[in-house]
Structures are given as structure tokens and as C-alpha cells.
C-alpha positions in Angstrom: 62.5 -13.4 -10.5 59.5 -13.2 -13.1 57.1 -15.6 -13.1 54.5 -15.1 -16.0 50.6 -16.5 -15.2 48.2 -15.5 -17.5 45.1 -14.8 -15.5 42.7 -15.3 -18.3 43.9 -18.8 -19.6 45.6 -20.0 -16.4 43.5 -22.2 -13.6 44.3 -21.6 -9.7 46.2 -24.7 -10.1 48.5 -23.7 -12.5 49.4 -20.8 -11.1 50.2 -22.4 -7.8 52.0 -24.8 -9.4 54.4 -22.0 -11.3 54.8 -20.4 -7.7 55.9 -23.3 -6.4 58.1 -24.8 -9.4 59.7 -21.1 -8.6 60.7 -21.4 -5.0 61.5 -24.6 -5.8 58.8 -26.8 -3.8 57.5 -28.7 -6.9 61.0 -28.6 -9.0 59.3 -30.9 -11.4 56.0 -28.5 -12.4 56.7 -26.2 -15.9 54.4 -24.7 -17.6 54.7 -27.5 -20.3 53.4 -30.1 -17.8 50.5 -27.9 -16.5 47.2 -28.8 -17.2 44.9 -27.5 -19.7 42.3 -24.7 -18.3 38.7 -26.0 -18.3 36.7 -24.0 -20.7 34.4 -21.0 -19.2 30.8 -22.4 -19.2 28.7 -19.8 -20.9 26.6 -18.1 -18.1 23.1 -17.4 -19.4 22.1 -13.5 -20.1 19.1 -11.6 -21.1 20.5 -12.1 -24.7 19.8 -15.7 -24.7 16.1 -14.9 -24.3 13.7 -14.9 -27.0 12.6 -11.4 -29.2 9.3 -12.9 -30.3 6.4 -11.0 -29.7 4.2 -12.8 -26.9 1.5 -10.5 -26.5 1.0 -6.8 -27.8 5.1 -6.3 -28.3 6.2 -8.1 -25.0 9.2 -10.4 -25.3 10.7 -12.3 -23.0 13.6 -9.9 -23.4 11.4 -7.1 -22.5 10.3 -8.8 -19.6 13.1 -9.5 -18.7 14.3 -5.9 -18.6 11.4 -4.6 -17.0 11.5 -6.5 -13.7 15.7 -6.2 -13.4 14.7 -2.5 -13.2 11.9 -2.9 -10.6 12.1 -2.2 -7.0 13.0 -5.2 -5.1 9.6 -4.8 -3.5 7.4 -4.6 -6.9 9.7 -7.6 -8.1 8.7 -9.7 -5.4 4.8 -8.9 -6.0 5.4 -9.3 -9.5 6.8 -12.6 -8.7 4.3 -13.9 -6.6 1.6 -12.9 -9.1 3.3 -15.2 -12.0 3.7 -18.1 -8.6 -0.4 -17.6 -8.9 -0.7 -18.2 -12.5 -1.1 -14.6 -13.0 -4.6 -13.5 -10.8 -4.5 -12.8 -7.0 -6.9 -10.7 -4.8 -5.1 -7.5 -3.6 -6.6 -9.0 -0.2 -4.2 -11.8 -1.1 -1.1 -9.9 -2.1 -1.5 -7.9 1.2 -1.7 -10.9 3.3 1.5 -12.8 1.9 3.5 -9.9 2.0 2.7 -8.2 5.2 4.5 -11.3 7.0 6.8 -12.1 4.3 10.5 -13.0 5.7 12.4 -11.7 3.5 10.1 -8.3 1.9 7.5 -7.6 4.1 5.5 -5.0 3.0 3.0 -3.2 4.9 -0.8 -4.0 4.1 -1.3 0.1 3.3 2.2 0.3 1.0 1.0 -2.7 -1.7 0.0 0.1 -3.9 2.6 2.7 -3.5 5.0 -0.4 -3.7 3.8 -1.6 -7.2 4.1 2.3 -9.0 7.5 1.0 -10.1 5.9 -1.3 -12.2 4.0 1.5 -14.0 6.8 3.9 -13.9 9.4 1.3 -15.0 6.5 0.0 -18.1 6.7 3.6 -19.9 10.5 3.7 -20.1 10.9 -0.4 -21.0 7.7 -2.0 -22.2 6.6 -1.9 -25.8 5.8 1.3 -27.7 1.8 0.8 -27.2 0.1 1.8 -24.1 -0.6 -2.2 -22.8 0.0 -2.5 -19.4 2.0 -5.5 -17.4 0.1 -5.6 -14.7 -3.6 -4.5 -13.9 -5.9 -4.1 -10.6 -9.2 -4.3 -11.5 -10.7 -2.2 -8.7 -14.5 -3.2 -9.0 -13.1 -6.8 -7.8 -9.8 -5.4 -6.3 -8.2 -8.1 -8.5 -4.2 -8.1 -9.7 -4.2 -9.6 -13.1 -1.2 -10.4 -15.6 -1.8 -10.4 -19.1 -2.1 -15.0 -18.8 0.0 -14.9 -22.5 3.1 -13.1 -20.5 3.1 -15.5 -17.4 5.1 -18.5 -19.0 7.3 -15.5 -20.2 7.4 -13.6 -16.9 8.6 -17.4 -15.5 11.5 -17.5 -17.8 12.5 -13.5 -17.0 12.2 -14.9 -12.7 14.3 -18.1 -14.0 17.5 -16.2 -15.5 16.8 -13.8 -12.7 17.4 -16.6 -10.0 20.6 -17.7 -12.2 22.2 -14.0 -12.5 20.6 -11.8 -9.5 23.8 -9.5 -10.5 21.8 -8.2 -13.4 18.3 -6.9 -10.9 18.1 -3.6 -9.4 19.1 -3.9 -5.7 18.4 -1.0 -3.7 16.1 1.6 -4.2 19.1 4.0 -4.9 20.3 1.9 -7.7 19.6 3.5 -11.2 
């Protein structure tokens, strides 16, 4: 017996349906009578973010880009930084994360945790040298450029829709 089901156009439904007009439990389903497949919603991608320039050459696409390559670690601090409007005491940073449930991160490894940001700036960011994030070490203050944070917030909000797209592991290229 051949029973064709095109897996592209077909729902689960209709191609129960076909399996079972074919052994003969539903003698009365044919492919004429099957329903019409709902259409595929459009899942969101980094190509339905903006290219205009925000501040110094960063889009939200670049953005975007820059924390899907991060360390899960340096994403997370990242994140928390753009939760805080942008501005956080490294005294701060340390405290959240050194409980935190789900990336704790020791008090002495904030630092050493964040160089992905740097490394992962040169090879994504804009051609200029502007940075993402800055410590300011007289005050031992984080601080994110405050004209990338509402774009930072969309990059985390397509993030949170397609967590497929972010580096994982720290093995992952």
C-alpha cells in the first residue's frame, strides 16, 4: 500500500486520518475531505529587528548578535544590567549572582565572567572602538551606554522568544 502525506502541507490530523481511511478505521476520510493546514505563524528572528544606528553604530541587530554569542554567564550579567536600567555597583552584580538559582557565579569570577563581552564586542560590535559595557573602576560602577538599553531589552525579548538562537555552553562556537 502507498499512502502519500506531505509533511510540509499536511497537519497531524490529516495524516492520521489517511492512516486510518487506509486500514480502513475511518472509510469515509480522503484526502478531499481533509482539512486545510493552518498556516505557519511567522516566528520572530534577528531579521525582524531594526538596522538603525542607536548609538555610535549599535543596532538592535547588533545587539542582538552580540549577546547570542555571549557566555551564558556574561548574558545573564548583561541581562541584569539592562533589568537595572543600565548602572549597578559591581558590589551589586556580585551579590545577585553569587546566590543566583539558576547562574551563580562566584563573587571573585564577575570579572573573568564578563571578558566574553569584550572578546565577543571586537568580532560583533561596530567598526569603532565604543564599548558595550564599561566598569568605571574609581566608583567600581557597571554602566551601559543608557541609548542601548531600550535596545538591549528588545535583543533579551526575541531572546526569551527563540533561546535556540543563544550560545549555550561554553564549548559552543
Amino acid at each position: 500500500m502507498r499512502l502519500p502525506i506531505d509533511t510540509e502541507r499536511d497537519t497531524y490530523e490529516q495524516a492520521i486520518a489517511a492512516v486510518q481511511a487506509a486500514y480502513g478505521f475511518n472509510p469515509a476520510a480522503t484526502a478531499g475531505s481533509w482539512p486545510e493546514a493552518p498556516a505557519l505563524e511567522a516566528r520572530p528572528g534577528p531579521q525582524d529587528l531594526s538596522g538603525k544606528d542607536l548609538w555610535e553604530g549599535w543596532t538592535d541587530r547588533l545587539l542582538f548578535d552580540t549577546i547570542a554569542a555571549l557566555m551564558p554567564g556574561a548574558r545573564a550579567v548583561l541581562r541584569r544590567l539592562t533589568e537595572l536600567g543600565g548602572t549597578a555597583s559591581y558590589d551589586d552584580i556580585q551579590a545577585h549572582f553569587a546566590g543566583h538559582p539558576r547562574t551563580p557565579i562566584p563573587k571573585d569570577r564577575i570579572g573573568g565572567t564578563l571578558t566574553s563581552v569584550r572578546a565577543v564586542r571586537r568580532r560583533i560590535g561596530p567598526d569603532n572602538n565604543t564599548r558595550l559595557l564599561e566598569l568605571d573602576d574609581r566608583v567600581r560602577v557597571y554602566r551601559i551606554e543608557p541609548a542601548l538599553v531600550p535596545g538591549l531589552q528588545r535583543a533579551f525579548d526575541l531572546a526569551d522568544a527563540r533561546p535556540d538562537l543563544l550560545r549555550q555552553h561554553p564549548g559552543d562556537s
